[in-house]
Amino acid sequence: TQLLEQSPQFLSIQEGENLTVYCNSSSVFSSLQWYRQEPGEGPVLLVTVVTGGEVKKLKRLTFQFGDARKDSSLHITAAQTGDTGLYLCAGGRDSSYKLIFGSGTRLLVRP
Amino acid sequence: NAGVTQTPKFRILKIGQSMTLQCTQDMNHNYMYWYRQDPGMGLKLIYYSVGAGITDKGEVPNGYNVSRSTTEDFPLRLELAAPSQTSVYFCASSRGPDGEQFFGPGTRLTVL
């Protein structure tokens, strides 16, 4: 059972375009993390959101946690080739010792 | 700090062989995890540990075993390797159960 669904699975865009990727669940999470994974490397944390409705900005990246804490989105403004990678969301629960990872969105930014 | 280190980086096994994937972290984290990542996919949790001497199964534990005798080390053992275990294996550690996870560089395993 995939508790966290990410969409789209794959996205290919031109440099300079904007994009949004989504992370959805029917379950409530106490926190939501976004990771980026570059080819041949392990994932690296981008941001953690913990409050329903929370918006965090990291340069050209904007992260939002849904009001009900069941979903999240990542918006990238003016994408660059360096944004290419696999974006993973991961949900945490107070009662659990582990994160639930989504299936990922693979982003390719073409020059 | 080296963070999380994994050895080996690459390995080819024959069906039925066994091996141990090594994972070490130098951040004094209590929580450690083993994931596998199949081509084009996300991460699936194999086993995790909340401290030395304590381990538990994740989503896909069959065919694997772990031990945690020290805070630093969390080796993953494959017994009787099968082609279905061809994957990239990542070890991770974190300070708390839902805190940032720090990942190693991965071990690419092929079973032929």
PDB file of N, CA, C and O in Angstrom, chain A residues 1-2 30-31 33 35 37 40-45 48 86 88 92-94 96-99 101-104 106, chain B residues 31 33 35 37 39-43 45 48 50 57-59 90 96-106 108:
ATOM      1  N   THR A   1       0.856  -1.204   0.000  1.00  0.00           N
ATOM      2  CA  THR A   1       0.000   0.000   0.000  1.00  0.00           C
ATOM      3  C   THR A   1       0.889   1.251   0.000  1.00  0.00           C
ATOM      4  O   THR A   1       1.750   1.383   0.852  1.00  0.00           O
ATOM      5  N   GLN A   2       0.716   2.092  -1.034  1.00  0.00           N
ATOM      6  CA  GLN A   2       1.491   3.306  -1.134  1.00  0.00           C
ATOM      7  C   GLN A   2       0.741   4.404  -0.416  1.00  0.00           C
ATOM      8  O   GLN A   2      -0.276   4.896  -0.886  1.00  0.00           O
ATOM      9  N   SER A  30       2.439  14.086  10.858  1.00  0.00           N
ATOM     10  CA  SER A  30       2.872  15.130  11.790  1.00  0.00           C
ATOM     11  C   SER A  30       3.930  16.029  11.160  1.00  0.00           C
ATOM     12  O   SER A  30       4.117  17.160  11.603  1.00  0.00           O
ATOM     13  N   SER A  31       4.619  15.518  10.155  1.00  0.00           N
ATOM     14  CA  SER A  31       5.611  16.321   9.450  1.00  0.00           C
ATOM     15  C   SER A  31       5.774  15.778   8.044  1.00  0.00           C
ATOM     16  O   SER A  31       5.454  14.611   7.773  1.00  0.00           O
ATOM     17  N   GLN A  33       8.658  15.867   4.833  1.00  0.00           N
ATOM     18  CA  GLN A  33       9.982  16.267   4.365  1.00  0.00           C
ATOM     19  C   GLN A  33      10.058  16.117   2.856  1.00  0.00           C
ATOM     20  O   GLN A  33       9.422  15.242   2.274  1.00  0.00           O
ATOM     21  N   TYR A  35      13.018  15.641  -0.146  1.00  0.00           N
ATOM     22  CA  TYR A  35      14.407  15.326  -0.446  1.00  0.00           C
ATOM     23  C   TYR A  35      14.647  15.436  -1.954  1.00  0.00           C
ATOM     24  O   TYR A  35      13.735  15.212  -2.750  1.00  0.00           O
ATOM     25  N   GLN A  37      17.341  13.837  -4.842  1.00  0.00           N
ATOM     26  CA  GLN A  37      18.366  12.828  -5.078  1.00  0.00           C
ATOM     27  C   GLN A  37      18.943  13.013  -6.471  1.00  0.00           C
ATOM     28  O   GLN A  37      18.198  12.960  -7.460  1.00  0.00           O
ATOM     29  N   GLY A  40      23.295   8.695  -8.831  1.00  0.00           N
ATOM     30  CA  GLY A  40      24.463   8.095  -8.203  1.00  0.00           C
ATOM     31  C   GLY A  40      24.708   8.517  -6.772  1.00  0.00           C
ATOM     32  O   GLY A  40      25.738   8.150  -6.194  1.00  0.00           O
ATOM     33  N   GLU A  41      23.777   9.264  -6.184  1.00  0.00           N
ATOM     34  CA  GLU A  41      23.962   9.734  -4.810  1.00  0.00           C
ATOM     35  C   GLU A  41      22.740   9.408  -3.958  1.00  0.00           C
ATOM     36  O   GLU A  41      21.683   9.040  -4.477  1.00  0.00           O
ATOM     37  N   GLY A  42      22.896   9.569  -2.653  1.00  0.00           N
ATOM     38  CA  GLY A  42      21.766   9.391  -1.754  1.00  0.00           C
ATOM     39  C   GLY A  42      20.924  10.655  -1.693  1.00  0.00           C
ATOM     40  O   GLY A  42      21.386  11.739  -2.059  1.00  0.00           O
ATOM     41  N   PRO A  43      19.673  10.545  -1.247  1.00  0.00           N
ATOM     42  CA  PRO A  43      18.815  11.727  -1.106  1.00  0.00           C
ATOM     43  C   PRO A  43      19.375  12.715  -0.088  1.00  0.00           C
ATOM     44  O   PRO A  43      20.016  12.321   0.886  1.00  0.00           O
ATOM     45  N   VAL A  44      19.080  13.988  -0.323  1.00  0.00           N
ATOM     46  CA  VAL A  44      19.499  15.054   0.584  1.00  0.00           C
ATOM     47  C   VAL A  44      18.278  15.877   0.941  1.00  0.00           C
ATOM     48  O   VAL A  44      17.491  16.248   0.059  1.00  0.00           O
ATOM     49  N   LEU A  45      18.121  16.175   2.226  1.00  0.00           N
ATOM     50  CA  LEU A  45      16.960  16.916   2.684  1.00  0.00           C
ATOM     51  C   LEU A  45      16.952  18.346   2.139  1.00  0.00           C
ATOM     52  O   LEU A  45      17.958  19.051   2.180  1.00  0.00           O
ATOM     53  N   THR A  48      11.735  20.629   5.790  1.00  0.00           N
ATOM     54  CA  THR A  48      10.745  19.937   6.614  1.00  0.00           C
ATOM     55  C   THR A  48       9.622  20.916   6.931  1.00  0.00           C
ATOM     56  O   THR A  48       9.894  22.054   7.331  1.00  0.00           O
ATOM     57  N   LEU A  86      15.676  13.453  -8.715  1.00  0.00           N
ATOM     58  CA  LEU A  86      14.488  12.770  -8.213  1.00  0.00           C
ATOM     59  C   LEU A  86      14.047  13.474  -6.934  1.00  0.00           C
ATOM     60  O   LEU A  86      14.848  13.620  -6.006  1.00  0.00           O
ATOM     61  N   LEU A  88      11.694  13.446  -3.689  1.00  0.00           N
ATOM     62  CA  LEU A  88      10.979  12.504  -2.837  1.00  0.00           C
ATOM     63  C   LEU A  88      10.342  13.237  -1.666  1.00  0.00           C
ATOM     64  O   LEU A  88      11.006  14.044  -1.007  1.00  0.00           O
ATOM     65  N   GLY A  92       6.181  11.820   8.273  1.00  0.00           N
ATOM     66  CA  GLY A  92       6.468  11.290   9.600  1.00  0.00           C
ATOM     67  C   GLY A  92       5.214  11.303  10.455  1.00  0.00           C
ATOM     68  O   GLY A  92       4.318  12.127  10.271  1.00  0.00           O
ATOM     69  N   ARG A  93       5.153  10.332  11.380  1.00  0.00           N
ATOM     70  CA  ARG A  93       4.018  10.260  12.303  1.00  0.00           C
ATOM     71  C   ARG A  93       4.539  10.202  13.723  1.00  0.00           C
ATOM     72  O   ARG A  93       5.561   9.577  13.991  1.00  0.00           O
ATOM     73  N   ASP A  94       3.821  10.817  14.648  1.00  0.00           N
ATOM     74  CA  ASP A  94       4.255  10.831  16.042  1.00  0.00           C
ATOM     75  C   ASP A  94       4.392   9.423  16.601  1.00  0.00           C
ATOM     76  O   ASP A  94       5.220   9.163  17.450  1.00  0.00           O
ATOM     77  N   SER A  96       5.303   6.698  15.073  1.00  0.00           N
ATOM     78  CA  SER A  96       6.144   5.808  14.282  1.00  0.00           C
ATOM     79  C   SER A  96       7.613   6.175  14.417  1.00  0.00           C
ATOM     80  O   SER A  96       7.962   7.329  14.655  1.00  0.00           O
ATOM     81  N   TYR A  97       8.467   5.159  14.257  1.00  0.00           N
ATOM     82  CA  TYR A  97       9.907   5.378  14.296  1.00  0.00           C
ATOM     83  C   TYR A  97      10.495   5.585  12.906  1.00  0.00           C
ATOM     84  O   TYR A  97      11.704   5.661  12.764  1.00  0.00           O
ATOM     85  N   LYS A  98       9.651   5.637  11.895  1.00  0.00           N
ATOM     86  CA  LYS A  98      10.200   5.699  10.547  1.00  0.00           C
ATOM     87  C   LYS A  98       9.403   6.662   9.686  1.00  0.00           C
ATOM     88  O   LYS A  98       8.289   7.037  10.014  1.00  0.00           O
ATOM     89  N   LEU A  99      10.016   7.079   8.575  1.00  0.00           N
ATOM     90  CA  LEU A  99       9.357   7.917   7.592  1.00  0.00           C
ATOM     91  C   LEU A  99       8.715   7.037   6.525  1.00  0.00           C
ATOM     92  O   LEU A  99       9.211   5.955   6.218  1.00  0.00           O
ATOM     93  N   PHE A 101       8.125   7.067   2.633  1.00  0.00           N
ATOM     94  CA  PHE A 101       8.574   7.772   1.440  1.00  0.00           C
ATOM     95  C   PHE A 101       7.582   7.586   0.298  1.00  0.00           C
ATOM     96  O   PHE A 101       7.008   6.515   0.107  1.00  0.00           O
ATOM     97  N   GLY A 102       7.392   8.667  -0.479  1.00  0.00           N
ATOM     98  CA  GLY A 102       6.622   8.583  -1.697  1.00  0.00           C
ATOM     99  C   GLY A 102       7.448   7.940  -2.802  1.00  0.00           C
ATOM    100  O   GLY A 102       8.644   7.661  -2.629  1.00  0.00           O
ATOM    101  N   SER A 103       6.802   7.722  -3.942  1.00  0.00           N
ATOM    102  CA  SER A 103       7.449   7.023  -5.059  1.00  0.00           C
ATOM    103  C   SER A 103       8.355   7.940  -5.872  1.00  0.00           C
ATOM    104  O   SER A 103       9.140   7.472  -6.682  1.00  0.00           O
ATOM    105  N   GLY A 104       8.255   9.236  -5.664  1.00  0.00           N
ATOM    106  CA  GLY A 104       9.183  10.156  -6.299  1.00  0.00           C
ATOM    107  C   GLY A 104       8.679  10.771  -7.592  1.00  0.00           C
ATOM    108  O   GLY A 104       7.854  10.193  -8.304  1.00  0.00           O
ATOM    109  N   ARG A 106      10.527  12.333 -10.972  1.00  0.00           N
ATOM    110  CA  ARG A 106      11.815  12.508 -11.652  1.00  0.00           C
ATOM    111  C   ARG A 106      11.724  13.728 -12.552  1.00  0.00           C
ATOM    112  O   ARG A 106      10.893  13.779 -13.465  1.00  0.00           O
TER     113      ARG A 106
ATOM    114  N   TYR B  31      18.989   6.379  15.467  1.00  0.00           N
ATOM    115  CA  TYR B  31      18.127   5.751  14.469  1.00  0.00           C
ATOM    116  C   TYR B  31      18.910   5.473  13.183  1.00  0.00           C
ATOM    117  O   TYR B  31      19.579   6.366  12.660  1.00  0.00           O
ATOM    118  N   TYR B  33      18.663   3.138   9.296  1.00  0.00           N
ATOM    119  CA  TYR B  33      17.706   2.544   8.363  1.00  0.00           C
ATOM    120  C   TYR B  33      18.437   1.935   7.169  1.00  0.00           C
ATOM    121  O   TYR B  33      19.470   2.429   6.744  1.00  0.00           O
ATOM    122  N   TYR B  35      17.380   0.974   3.189  1.00  0.00           N
ATOM    123  CA  TYR B  35      16.403   1.060   2.125  1.00  0.00           C
ATOM    124  C   TYR B  35      16.968   0.378   0.874  1.00  0.00           C
ATOM    125  O   TYR B  35      18.177   0.316   0.676  1.00  0.00           O
ATOM    126  N   GLN B  37      16.355   0.743  -3.431  1.00  0.00           N
ATOM    127  CA  GLN B  37      15.762   1.588  -4.460  1.00  0.00           C
ATOM    128  C   GLN B  37      15.918   0.896  -5.794  1.00  0.00           C
ATOM    129  O   GLN B  37      17.030   0.758  -6.315  1.00  0.00           O
ATOM    130  N   PRO B  39      15.266   0.569  -9.942  1.00  0.00           N
ATOM    131  CA  PRO B  39      15.416   1.576 -10.997  1.00  0.00           C
ATOM    132  C   PRO B  39      14.174   2.425 -11.205  1.00  0.00           C
ATOM    133  O   PRO B  39      13.070   1.893 -11.392  1.00  0.00           O
ATOM    134  N   GLY B  40      14.347   3.735 -11.152  1.00  0.00           N
ATOM    135  CA  GLY B  40      13.251   4.659 -11.398  1.00  0.00           C
ATOM    136  C   GLY B  40      12.212   4.740 -10.305  1.00  0.00           C
ATOM    137  O   GLY B  40      11.160   5.350 -10.505  1.00  0.00           O
ATOM    138  N   MET B  41      12.501   4.147  -9.162  1.00  0.00           N
ATOM    139  CA  MET B  41      11.497   4.071  -8.104  1.00  0.00           C
ATOM    140  C   MET B  41      11.943   4.849  -6.869  1.00  0.00           C
ATOM    141  O   MET B  41      13.061   5.338  -6.788  1.00  0.00           O
ATOM    142  N   GLY B  42      11.033   4.889  -5.882  1.00  0.00           N
ATOM    143  CA  GLY B  42      11.356   5.523  -4.606  1.00  0.00           C
ATOM    144  C   GLY B  42      12.074   4.542  -3.695  1.00  0.00           C
ATOM    145  O   GLY B  42      12.637   3.547  -4.135  1.00  0.00           O
ATOM    146  N   LEU B  43      12.023   4.815  -2.408  1.00  0.00           N
ATOM    147  CA  LEU B  43      12.747   4.023  -1.409  1.00  0.00           C
ATOM    148  C   LEU B  43      11.792   3.071  -0.687  1.00  0.00           C
ATOM    149  O   LEU B  43      10.706   3.469  -0.286  1.00  0.00           O
ATOM    150  N   LEU B  45      11.684   0.583   2.682  1.00  0.00           N
ATOM    151  CA  LEU B  45      12.395   0.320   3.935  1.00  0.00           C
ATOM    152  C   LEU B  45      12.538  -1.178   4.160  1.00  0.00           C
ATOM    153  O   LEU B  45      11.548  -1.918   4.130  1.00  0.00           O
ATOM    154  N   TYR B  48      15.055  -1.308  10.181  1.00  0.00           N
ATOM    155  CA  TYR B  48      15.504  -0.120  10.867  1.00  0.00           C
ATOM    156  C   TYR B  48      15.870  -0.461  12.305  1.00  0.00           C
ATOM    157  O   TYR B  48      15.562  -1.544  12.802  1.00  0.00           O
ATOM    158  N   VAL B  50      16.368   1.494  16.312  1.00  0.00           N
ATOM    159  CA  VAL B  50      16.187   2.695  17.128  1.00  0.00           C
ATOM    160  C   VAL B  50      17.299   2.845  18.171  1.00  0.00           C
ATOM    161  O   VAL B  50      17.273   3.786  18.972  1.00  0.00           O
ATOM    162  N   LYS B  57      11.592  -4.905  11.550  1.00  0.00           N
ATOM    163  CA  LYS B  57      11.363  -5.060  10.119  1.00  0.00           C
ATOM    164  C   LYS B  57      10.687  -3.832   9.548  1.00  0.00           C
ATOM    165  O   LYS B  57       9.868  -3.180  10.199  1.00  0.00           O
ATOM    166  N   GLY B  58      11.041  -3.580   8.283  1.00  0.00           N
ATOM    167  CA  GLY B  58      10.365  -2.540   7.540  1.00  0.00           C
ATOM    168  C   GLY B  58       9.369  -3.151   6.582  1.00  0.00           C
ATOM    169  O   GLY B  58       8.738  -4.176   6.868  1.00  0.00           O
ATOM    170  N   GLU B  59       9.268  -2.550   5.407  1.00  0.00           N
ATOM    171  CA  GLU B  59       8.265  -2.941   4.423  1.00  0.00           C
ATOM    172  C   GLU B  59       8.645  -4.207   3.657  1.00  0.00           C
ATOM    173  O   GLU B  59       7.785  -5.022   3.309  1.00  0.00           O
ATOM    174  N   PHE B  90      20.582   1.803   0.198  1.00  0.00           N
ATOM    175  CA  PHE B  90      20.983   2.999   0.925  1.00  0.00           C
ATOM    176  C   PHE B  90      20.825   2.780   2.421  1.00  0.00           C
ATOM    177  O   PHE B  90      19.800   2.272   2.878  1.00  0.00           O
ATOM    178  N   GLY B  96      16.409  11.687  15.432  1.00  0.00           N
ATOM    179  CA  GLY B  96      15.117  11.330  15.984  1.00  0.00           C
ATOM    180  C   GLY B  96      14.303  10.554  14.975  1.00  0.00           C
ATOM    181  O   GLY B  96      14.693  10.444  13.811  1.00  0.00           O
ATOM    182  N   PRO B  97      13.146  10.019  15.383  1.00  0.00           N
ATOM    183  CA  PRO B  97      12.360   9.150  14.511  1.00  0.00           C
ATOM    184  C   PRO B  97      11.816   9.835  13.268  1.00  0.00           C
ATOM    185  O   PRO B  97      11.674   9.191  12.227  1.00  0.00           O
ATOM    186  N   ASP B  98      11.484  11.119  13.338  1.00  0.00           N
ATOM    187  CA  ASP B  98      10.996  11.803  12.142  1.00  0.00           C
ATOM    188  C   ASP B  98      11.862  13.002  11.799  1.00  0.00           C
ATOM    189  O   ASP B  98      11.408  13.949  11.166  1.00  0.00           O
ATOM    190  N   GLY B  99      13.122  12.937  12.218  1.00  0.00           N
ATOM    191  CA  GLY B  99      14.061  13.994  11.889  1.00  0.00           C
ATOM    192  C   GLY B  99      14.694  13.789  10.529  1.00  0.00           C
ATOM    193  O   GLY B  99      14.425  12.797   9.839  1.00  0.00           O
ATOM    194  N   GLU B 100      15.554  14.710  10.159  1.00  0.00           N
ATOM    195  CA  GLU B 100      16.254  14.609   8.886  1.00  0.00           C
ATOM    196  C   GLU B 100      17.045  13.309   8.836  1.00  0.00           C
ATOM    197  O   GLU B 100      17.763  12.968   9.789  1.00  0.00           O
ATOM    198  N   GLN B 101      16.910  12.613   7.720  1.00  0.00           N
ATOM    199  CA  GLN B 101      17.695  11.400   7.528  1.00  0.00           C
ATOM    200  C   GLN B 101      18.899  11.734   6.656  1.00  0.00           C
ATOM    201  O   GLN B 101      18.769  12.381   5.616  1.00  0.00           O
ATOM    202  N   PHE B 102      20.048  11.274   7.096  1.00  0.00           N
ATOM    203  CA  PHE B 102      21.299  11.465   6.371  1.00  0.00           C
ATOM    204  C   PHE B 102      21.628  10.142   5.678  1.00  0.00           C
ATOM    205  O   PHE B 102      21.725   9.102   6.348  1.00  0.00           O
ATOM    206  N   PHE B 103      21.792  10.211   4.375  1.00  0.00           N
ATOM    207  CA  PHE B 103      21.979   8.998   3.588  1.00  0.00           C
ATOM    208  C   PHE B 103      23.440   8.786   3.211  1.00  0.00           C
ATOM    209  O   PHE B 103      24.191   9.744   2.989  1.00  0.00           O
ATOM    210  N   GLY B 104      23.810   7.528   3.117  1.00  0.00           N
ATOM    211  CA  GLY B 104      25.095   7.168   2.550  1.00  0.00           C
ATOM    212  C   GLY B 104      25.046   7.221   1.037  1.00  0.00           C
ATOM    213  O   GLY B 104      23.985   7.463   0.450  1.00  0.00           O
ATOM    214  N   PRO B 105      26.175   6.968   0.371  1.00  0.00           N
ATOM    215  CA  PRO B 105      26.244   7.070  -1.092  1.00  0.00           C
ATOM    216  C   PRO B 105      25.633   5.883  -1.820  1.00  0.00           C
ATOM    217  O   PRO B 105      25.472   5.924  -3.034  1.00  0.00           O
ATOM    218  N   GLY B 106      25.286   4.828  -1.094  1.00  0.00           N
ATOM    219  CA  GLY B 106      24.628   3.691  -1.727  1.00  0.00           C
ATOM    220  C   GLY B 106      25.585   2.582  -2.137  1.00  0.00           C
ATOM    221  O   GLY B 106      26.782   2.803  -2.359  1.00  0.00           O
ATOM    222  N   ARG B 108      25.517  -0.424  -5.068  1.00  0.00           N
ATOM    223  CA  ARG B 108      24.800  -0.960  -6.231  1.00  0.00           C
ATOM    224  C   ARG B 108      25.082  -2.445  -6.318  1.00  0.00           C
ATOM    225  O   ARG B 108      26.224  -2.853  -6.545  1.00  0.00           O
TER     226      ARG B 108
END
